Amino acid sequence: MHRHRILHPASAAAGINDRSSIGFSMTHSNPHNSKTRSVDIDGVVIGGGHPVVVQSMTNTRTEDVEATCAQIAELSRAGSELVRITVNTEAAARAVPKIKDALLARNIDTPLVGDFHYNGHKLLGQHPACAQALSKYRINPGNVGKGKKRDTQFAAMIETACRYDKAVRIGVNWGSLDQALLAELLDHNAAQPQPLPVEAVTRNAVVESALRSAQQARQWGLAADKIILSCKMSVVTDLIAVYQALSSGCDYALHLGLTEAGMGTKGIVSTTAALSTLLLQGIGDTIRVSLTPEPGGTRTQEVRVAQEILQATGLRSFAPAVTACPGCGRTSSDFFQRLARQIQDYVQEKMPDWKTRYQGVENMSIAVMGCVVNGPGESKQANIGISLPGAGEKPVAPVYEDGNKTVTLKGDNIASEFQELVDRYIRSHYRPLRKSH
């Protein structure tokens, strides 16, 4: 059975913990912020300087065990290290242990996070098998109850987490913010000589909700190393401001995510702008990219985007990086574009297998360049690279490995031959991983 490896912090480097500056060396060995507490989610450790964890969420009906298992398996294979599932009905709660058993039968032990709103206290109390099967609970303090019921119902969920030794993400969302707390802060603000804008008070209320809820949870017995906080906003600048304030005010592990990010390039760009800014300041211990999938589209896109954010910021490596030029009037055709796409797709297809067979292959770099201007130079900088002929150049394509030209390709089979060279490079340069028994 596959077992999650605890991700250990990289060795320390000067300046990384100074969140007032992002001017550190962009290498894969950079440690992340070690200020926060470590939270162990059944072998996946969040915070405390451990590598930033990627997570995702299913969009199936949880009571549909087969469909939910299939999507969790797909997300896990794509690289989601935690998967969150909705637990909103009696049927969903009854399905959770069945889902876990079905996943274990497939040798998938990705920790499951239960997402609770409104009736979580009842579902956790009435379905102990569900409470035990989950590795973590996500509780929104704005949706656990109103008035006097709020504290009673929140306390019941925290007590269940303590009973079963589960971690809890206290996840505040500006769209479902505790209205009583917001009204309290607005009244206090109105009495000040120079009141803040309503937007600023709302941001403060989001942070205050998270911190107060964490304090309550600790009073009810939940240990600090079982708490993860998140404050979800849908505007990039608001998210950055909120997490900067949250990070400066506590040492809890932090979950980052831009809520309601949207679809396509809008969602990807907005999320990347927000999360990269925070991550480069040393803020954030686990991330989720909340993209609206295309109709019928796969949920795994959000996992790949999260991985690419972490790889682009130098915090983790997940797959060989493919460098390709954008093309210009010097390029004689779109062949290099098609080859770059073919190699990129090939890497994504093969990486689930490669990462179980070859140590360090995720750090590999591949270059596919379109003409002589930057082609040889970029190819020499990559582990393996090809410089294709541009307009007016000889119809030959030199291949470089670790800075040295090894072969020149020509003819109609350049694409397949280069792909074979990539395979050969991996087999000859990366040590085989020992199979665990």
PDB file of C-alpha atoms in Angstrom, residues 206-405:
ATOM      1  CA  VAL A 206     -12.443  37.918   8.902  1.00  0.00           C
ATOM      2  CA  VAL A 207      -9.117  37.760  10.735  1.00  0.00           C
ATOM      3  CA  GLU A 208     -10.745  38.299  14.132  1.00  0.00           C
ATOM      4  CA  SER A 209     -13.242  35.499  13.458  1.00  0.00           C
ATOM      5  CA  ALA A 210     -10.423  33.048  12.746  1.00  0.00           C
ATOM      6  CA  LEU A 211      -8.370  34.029  15.791  1.00  0.00           C
ATOM      7  CA  ARG A 212     -11.322  34.081  18.204  1.00  0.00           C
ATOM      8  CA  SER A 213     -12.538  30.724  16.945  1.00  0.00           C
ATOM      9  CA  ALA A 214      -9.068  29.216  17.367  1.00  0.00           C
ATOM     10  CA  GLN A 215      -8.924  30.551  20.911  1.00  0.00           C
ATOM     11  CA  GLN A 216     -12.300  28.993  21.675  1.00  0.00           C
ATOM     12  CA  ALA A 217     -11.225  25.677  20.195  1.00  0.00           C
ATOM     13  CA  ARG A 218      -8.173  25.631  22.440  1.00  0.00           C
ATOM     14  CA  GLN A 219     -10.295  26.439  25.480  1.00  0.00           C
ATOM     15  CA  TRP A 220     -12.416  23.399  24.630  1.00  0.00           C
ATOM     16  CA  GLY A 221      -9.338  21.174  24.515  1.00  0.00           C
ATOM     17  CA  LEU A 222      -8.076  21.229  20.916  1.00  0.00           C
ATOM     18  CA  ALA A 223      -4.278  21.438  20.862  1.00  0.00           C
ATOM     19  CA  ALA A 224      -2.587  24.226  18.903  1.00  0.00           C
ATOM     20  CA  ASP A 225      -0.865  21.650  16.705  1.00  0.00           C
ATOM     21  CA  LYS A 226      -4.277  20.390  15.597  1.00  0.00           C
ATOM     22  CA  ILE A 227      -5.424  23.773  14.260  1.00  0.00           C
ATOM     23  CA  ILE A 228      -5.109  25.190  10.741  1.00  0.00           C
ATOM     24  CA  LEU A 229      -6.581  28.572   9.872  1.00  0.00           C
ATOM     25  CA  SER A 230      -7.836  30.001   6.603  1.00  0.00           C
ATOM     26  CA  CYS A 231      -9.437  33.333   5.673  1.00  0.00           C
ATOM     27  CA  LYS A 232     -10.880  33.102   2.174  1.00  0.00           C
ATOM     28  CA  MET A 233     -11.502  36.255   0.135  1.00  0.00           C
ATOM     29  CA  SER A 234     -12.409  36.645  -3.554  1.00  0.00           C
ATOM     30  CA  VAL A 235     -10.397  39.830  -4.282  1.00  0.00           C
ATOM     31  CA  VAL A 236      -6.648  39.432  -4.691  1.00  0.00           C
ATOM     32  CA  THR A 237      -5.612  42.505  -2.702  1.00  0.00           C
ATOM     33  CA  ASP A 238      -8.041  41.675   0.105  1.00  0.00           C
ATOM     34  CA  LEU A 239      -6.672  38.138   0.371  1.00  0.00           C
ATOM     35  CA  ILE A 240      -3.089  39.371   0.580  1.00  0.00           C
ATOM     36  CA  ALA A 241      -3.933  41.949   3.256  1.00  0.00           C
ATOM     37  CA  VAL A 242      -5.917  39.462   5.338  1.00  0.00           C
ATOM     38  CA  TYR A 243      -3.208  36.786   5.340  1.00  0.00           C
ATOM     39  CA  GLN A 244      -0.472  39.277   6.099  1.00  0.00           C
ATOM     40  CA  ALA A 245      -2.452  40.341   9.166  1.00  0.00           C
ATOM     41  CA  LEU A 246      -3.269  36.745  10.113  1.00  0.00           C
ATOM     42  CA  SER A 247       0.342  35.621   9.780  1.00  0.00           C
ATOM     43  CA  SER A 248       1.616  38.463  11.944  1.00  0.00           C
ATOM     44  CA  GLY A 249      -0.977  37.703  14.622  1.00  0.00           C
ATOM     45  CA  CYS A 250      -0.545  33.939  15.165  1.00  0.00           C
ATOM     46  CA  ASP A 251       1.675  30.918  14.664  1.00  0.00           C
ATOM     47  CA  TYR A 252      -1.021  28.499  13.477  1.00  0.00           C
ATOM     48  CA  ALA A 253      -0.498  26.669  10.185  1.00  0.00           C
ATOM     49  CA  LEU A 254      -2.204  28.570   7.369  1.00  0.00           C
ATOM     50  CA  HIS A 255      -4.253  27.292   4.422  1.00  0.00           C
ATOM     51  CA  LEU A 256      -4.191  29.612   1.396  1.00  0.00           C
ATOM     52  CA  GLY A 257      -6.852  29.917  -1.263  1.00  0.00           C
ATOM     53  CA  LEU A 258      -8.623  32.580  -3.298  1.00  0.00           C
ATOM     54  CA  THR A 259     -12.301  31.720  -3.069  1.00  0.00           C
ATOM     55  CA  GLU A 260     -14.599  31.995  -6.081  1.00  0.00           C
ATOM     56  CA  ALA A 261     -11.537  32.565  -8.280  1.00  0.00           C
ATOM     57  CA  GLY A 262     -13.506  31.865 -11.448  1.00  0.00           C
ATOM     58  CA  MET A 263     -13.011  29.914 -14.643  1.00  0.00           C
ATOM     59  CA  GLY A 264     -10.144  29.607 -17.110  1.00  0.00           C
ATOM     60  CA  THR A 265      -7.379  32.170 -17.357  1.00  0.00           C
ATOM     61  CA  LYS A 266      -9.171  34.611 -15.032  1.00  0.00           C
ATOM     62  CA  GLY A 267      -9.207  32.121 -12.185  1.00  0.00           C
ATOM     63  CA  ILE A 268      -5.653  30.948 -12.823  1.00  0.00           C
ATOM     64  CA  VAL A 269      -4.181  34.454 -13.073  1.00  0.00           C
ATOM     65  CA  SER A 270      -6.023  35.797 -10.018  1.00  0.00           C
ATOM     66  CA  THR A 271      -5.095  32.809  -7.891  1.00  0.00           C
ATOM     67  CA  THR A 272      -1.471  32.878  -9.021  1.00  0.00           C
ATOM     68  CA  ALA A 273      -1.164  36.604  -8.299  1.00  0.00           C
ATOM     69  CA  ALA A 274      -2.549  36.213  -4.777  1.00  0.00           C
ATOM     70  CA  LEU A 275      -0.892  32.969  -3.699  1.00  0.00           C
ATOM     71  CA  SER A 276       2.511  33.708  -5.218  1.00  0.00           C
ATOM     72  CA  THR A 277       2.705  37.055  -3.448  1.00  0.00           C
ATOM     73  CA  LEU A 278       1.996  35.431  -0.087  1.00  0.00           C
ATOM     74  CA  LEU A 279       4.159  32.356  -0.629  1.00  0.00           C
ATOM     75  CA  LEU A 280       7.141  34.513  -1.589  1.00  0.00           C
ATOM     76  CA  GLN A 281       6.699  36.333   1.715  1.00  0.00           C
ATOM     77  CA  GLY A 282       6.852  33.024   3.571  1.00  0.00           C
ATOM     78  CA  ILE A 283       3.108  32.965   4.269  1.00  0.00           C
ATOM     79  CA  GLY A 284       1.121  29.778   3.696  1.00  0.00           C
ATOM     80  CA  ASP A 285       1.590  26.109   4.556  1.00  0.00           C
ATOM     81  CA  THR A 286      -0.982  24.427   2.302  1.00  0.00           C
ATOM     82  CA  ILE A 287      -2.807  25.668  -0.791  1.00  0.00           C
ATOM     83  CA  ARG A 288      -5.934  24.927  -2.762  1.00  0.00           C
ATOM     84  CA  VAL A 289      -6.632  26.478  -6.174  1.00  0.00           C
ATOM     85  CA  SER A 290     -10.411  26.969  -6.417  1.00  0.00           C
ATOM     86  CA  LEU A 291     -11.081  26.940 -10.157  1.00  0.00           C
ATOM     87  CA  THR A 292     -14.484  26.577 -11.754  1.00  0.00           C
ATOM     88  CA  PRO A 293     -14.000  23.646 -14.155  1.00  0.00           C
ATOM     89  CA  GLU A 294     -15.232  23.750 -17.728  1.00  0.00           C
ATOM     90  CA  PRO A 295     -18.501  21.811 -18.195  1.00  0.00           C
ATOM     91  CA  GLY A 296     -17.482  18.176 -18.108  1.00  0.00           C
ATOM     92  CA  GLY A 297     -13.876  19.188 -17.459  1.00  0.00           C
ATOM     93  CA  THR A 298     -11.524  17.401 -15.106  1.00  0.00           C
ATOM     94  CA  ARG A 299     -11.049  18.568 -11.536  1.00  0.00           C
ATOM     95  CA  THR A 300      -7.319  17.881 -11.766  1.00  0.00           C
ATOM     96  CA  GLN A 301      -6.544  21.209 -13.429  1.00  0.00           C
ATOM     97  CA  GLU A 302      -6.595  22.937 -10.052  1.00  0.00           C
ATOM     98  CA  VAL A 303      -4.019  20.459  -8.750  1.00  0.00           C
ATOM     99  CA  ARG A 304      -1.684  21.124 -11.690  1.00  0.00           C
ATOM    100  CA  VAL A 305      -2.032  24.896 -11.271  1.00  0.00           C
ATOM    101  CA  ALA A 306      -1.203  24.611  -7.558  1.00  0.00           C
ATOM    102  CA  GLN A 307       1.865  22.540  -8.380  1.00  0.00           C
ATOM    103  CA  GLU A 308       2.969  24.986 -11.061  1.00  0.00           C
ATOM    104  CA  ILE A 309       2.638  27.907  -8.627  1.00  0.00           C
ATOM    105  CA  LEU A 310       4.879  26.137  -6.121  1.00  0.00           C
ATOM    106  CA  GLN A 311       7.350  25.101  -8.806  1.00  0.00           C
ATOM    107  CA  ALA A 312       7.484  28.588 -10.365  1.00  0.00           C
ATOM    108  CA  THR A 313       8.161  30.168  -6.955  1.00  0.00           C
ATOM    109  CA  GLY A 314      10.944  27.671  -6.284  1.00  0.00           C
ATOM    110  CA  LEU A 315       9.253  26.114  -3.254  1.00  0.00           C
ATOM    111  CA  ARG A 316       8.744  22.595  -4.610  1.00  0.00           C
ATOM    112  CA  SER A 317       9.341  20.563  -7.754  1.00  0.00           C
ATOM    113  CA  PHE A 318       6.719  18.174  -9.111  1.00  0.00           C
ATOM    114  CA  ALA A 319       7.688  17.415 -12.710  1.00  0.00           C
ATOM    115  CA  PRO A 320      10.446  18.190 -15.202  1.00  0.00           C
ATOM    116  CA  ALA A 321      10.173  21.785 -16.376  1.00  0.00           C
ATOM    117  CA  VAL A 322       9.839  22.282 -20.136  1.00  0.00           C
ATOM    118  CA  THR A 323      11.299  25.559 -21.423  1.00  0.00           C
ATOM    119  CA  ALA A 324      10.090  26.674 -24.862  1.00  0.00           C
ATOM    120  CA  CYS A 325      10.457  29.945 -26.755  1.00  0.00           C
ATOM    121  CA  PRO A 326       7.327  31.878 -27.807  1.00  0.00           C
ATOM    122  CA  GLY A 327       8.291  31.955 -31.492  1.00  0.00           C
ATOM    123  CA  CYS A 328       8.864  34.884 -33.806  1.00  0.00           C
ATOM    124  CA  GLY A 329       9.527  35.705 -37.473  1.00  0.00           C
ATOM    125  CA  ARG A 330      12.737  33.675 -37.318  1.00  0.00           C
ATOM    126  CA  THR A 331      10.924  30.403 -36.670  1.00  0.00           C
ATOM    127  CA  SER A 332      10.218  28.600 -39.906  1.00  0.00           C
ATOM    128  CA  SER A 333       7.108  26.691 -38.807  1.00  0.00           C
ATOM    129  CA  ASP A 334       5.013  25.694 -35.832  1.00  0.00           C
ATOM    130  CA  PHE A 335       6.940  22.439 -35.498  1.00  0.00           C
ATOM    131  CA  PHE A 336       8.743  23.538 -32.314  1.00  0.00           C
ATOM    132  CA  GLN A 337       5.402  24.505 -30.779  1.00  0.00           C
ATOM    133  CA  ARG A 338       3.943  21.105 -31.556  1.00  0.00           C
ATOM    134  CA  LEU A 339       7.065  19.389 -30.230  1.00  0.00           C
ATOM    135  CA  ALA A 340       6.976  21.472 -27.036  1.00  0.00           C
ATOM    136  CA  ARG A 341       3.327  20.500 -26.502  1.00  0.00           C
ATOM    137  CA  GLN A 342       4.108  16.862 -27.236  1.00  0.00           C
ATOM    138  CA  ILE A 343       6.958  16.810 -24.716  1.00  0.00           C
ATOM    139  CA  GLN A 344       4.885  18.686 -22.103  1.00  0.00           C
ATOM    140  CA  ASP A 345       2.030  16.193 -22.493  1.00  0.00           C
ATOM    141  CA  TYR A 346       4.467  13.286 -22.419  1.00  0.00           C
ATOM    142  CA  VAL A 347       6.012  14.523 -19.159  1.00  0.00           C
ATOM    143  CA  GLN A 348       2.559  14.844 -17.539  1.00  0.00           C
ATOM    144  CA  GLU A 349       1.586  11.380 -18.739  1.00  0.00           C
ATOM    145  CA  LYS A 350       4.766   9.694 -17.557  1.00  0.00           C
ATOM    146  CA  MET A 351       5.402  11.569 -14.316  1.00  0.00           C
ATOM    147  CA  PRO A 352       3.156   9.390 -12.085  1.00  0.00           C
ATOM    148  CA  ASP A 353       5.317   6.426 -13.139  1.00  0.00           C
ATOM    149  CA  TRP A 354       8.659   8.258 -13.168  1.00  0.00           C
ATOM    150  CA  LYS A 355       8.267   9.616  -9.637  1.00  0.00           C
ATOM    151  CA  THR A 356       7.865   6.074  -8.288  1.00  0.00           C
ATOM    152  CA  ARG A 357      10.910   4.811 -10.197  1.00  0.00           C
ATOM    153  CA  TYR A 358      13.533   7.577 -10.381  1.00  0.00           C
ATOM    154  CA  GLN A 359      14.852   9.670  -7.519  1.00  0.00           C
ATOM    155  CA  GLY A 360      14.897  13.422  -8.211  1.00  0.00           C
ATOM    156  CA  VAL A 361      13.429  13.268 -11.723  1.00  0.00           C
ATOM    157  CA  GLU A 362      11.025  16.081 -10.797  1.00  0.00           C
ATOM    158  CA  ASN A 363      13.992  18.498 -10.800  1.00  0.00           C
ATOM    159  CA  MET A 364      14.896  17.792 -14.424  1.00  0.00           C
ATOM    160  CA  SER A 365      14.759  20.573 -17.043  1.00  0.00           C
ATOM    161  CA  ILE A 366      13.995  20.165 -20.750  1.00  0.00           C
ATOM    162  CA  ALA A 367      14.324  22.839 -23.453  1.00  0.00           C
ATOM    163  CA  VAL A 368      12.538  22.892 -26.814  1.00  0.00           C
ATOM    164  CA  MET A 369      13.750  25.931 -28.772  1.00  0.00           C
ATOM    165  CA  GLY A 370      12.736  27.216 -32.200  1.00  0.00           C
ATOM    166  CA  CYS A 371      15.800  28.863 -33.774  1.00  0.00           C
ATOM    167  CA  VAL A 372      19.501  29.648 -33.449  1.00  0.00           C
ATOM    168  CA  VAL A 373      19.152  32.963 -31.544  1.00  0.00           C
ATOM    169  CA  ASN A 374      18.516  31.531 -28.077  1.00  0.00           C
ATOM    170  CA  GLY A 375      18.177  27.861 -28.948  1.00  0.00           C
ATOM    171  CA  PRO A 376      21.713  26.572 -28.287  1.00  0.00           C
ATOM    172  CA  GLY A 377      22.162  28.694 -25.158  1.00  0.00           C
ATOM    173  CA  GLU A 378      18.869  27.655 -23.563  1.00  0.00           C
ATOM    174  CA  SER A 379      19.435  24.020 -24.564  1.00  0.00           C
ATOM    175  CA  LYS A 380      22.865  24.020 -22.939  1.00  0.00           C
ATOM    176  CA  GLN A 381      21.360  25.338 -19.682  1.00  0.00           C
ATOM    177  CA  ALA A 382      18.808  22.519 -19.553  1.00  0.00           C
ATOM    178  CA  ASN A 383      19.514  18.921 -18.569  1.00  0.00           C
ATOM    179  CA  ILE A 384      18.504  18.003 -22.096  1.00  0.00           C
ATOM    180  CA  GLY A 385      17.487  20.398 -24.852  1.00  0.00           C
ATOM    181  CA  ILE A 386      16.918  20.591 -28.575  1.00  0.00           C
ATOM    182  CA  SER A 387      17.475  23.599 -30.824  1.00  0.00           C
ATOM    183  CA  LEU A 388      15.261  23.337 -33.893  1.00  0.00           C
ATOM    184  CA  PRO A 389      16.111  25.061 -37.186  1.00  0.00           C
ATOM    185  CA  GLY A 390      14.592  28.466 -37.830  1.00  0.00           C
ATOM    186  CA  ALA A 391      13.880  30.220 -41.131  1.00  0.00           C
ATOM    187  CA  GLY A 392      16.916  30.032 -43.410  1.00  0.00           C
ATOM    188  CA  GLU A 393      18.824  27.669 -41.083  1.00  0.00           C
ATOM    189  CA  LYS A 394      20.078  24.214 -41.973  1.00  0.00           C
ATOM    190  CA  PRO A 395      17.358  21.569 -41.442  1.00  0.00           C
ATOM    191  CA  VAL A 396      19.144  20.003 -38.502  1.00  0.00           C
ATOM    192  CA  ALA A 397      18.435  20.003 -34.742  1.00  0.00           C
ATOM    193  CA  PRO A 398      21.365  19.673 -32.326  1.00  0.00           C
ATOM    194  CA  VAL A 399      20.600  18.058 -28.950  1.00  0.00           C
ATOM    195  CA  TYR A 400      22.487  19.078 -25.808  1.00  0.00           C
ATOM    196  CA  GLU A 401      22.815  17.126 -22.569  1.00  0.00           C
ATOM    197  CA  ASP A 402      24.158  18.976 -19.527  1.00  0.00           C
ATOM    198  CA  GLY A 403      25.749  21.621 -21.745  1.00  0.00           C
ATOM    199  CA  ASN A 404      27.348  19.287 -24.283  1.00  0.00           C
ATOM    200  CA  LYS A 405      26.115  18.572 -27.799  1.00  0.00           C
TER     201      LYS A 405
END
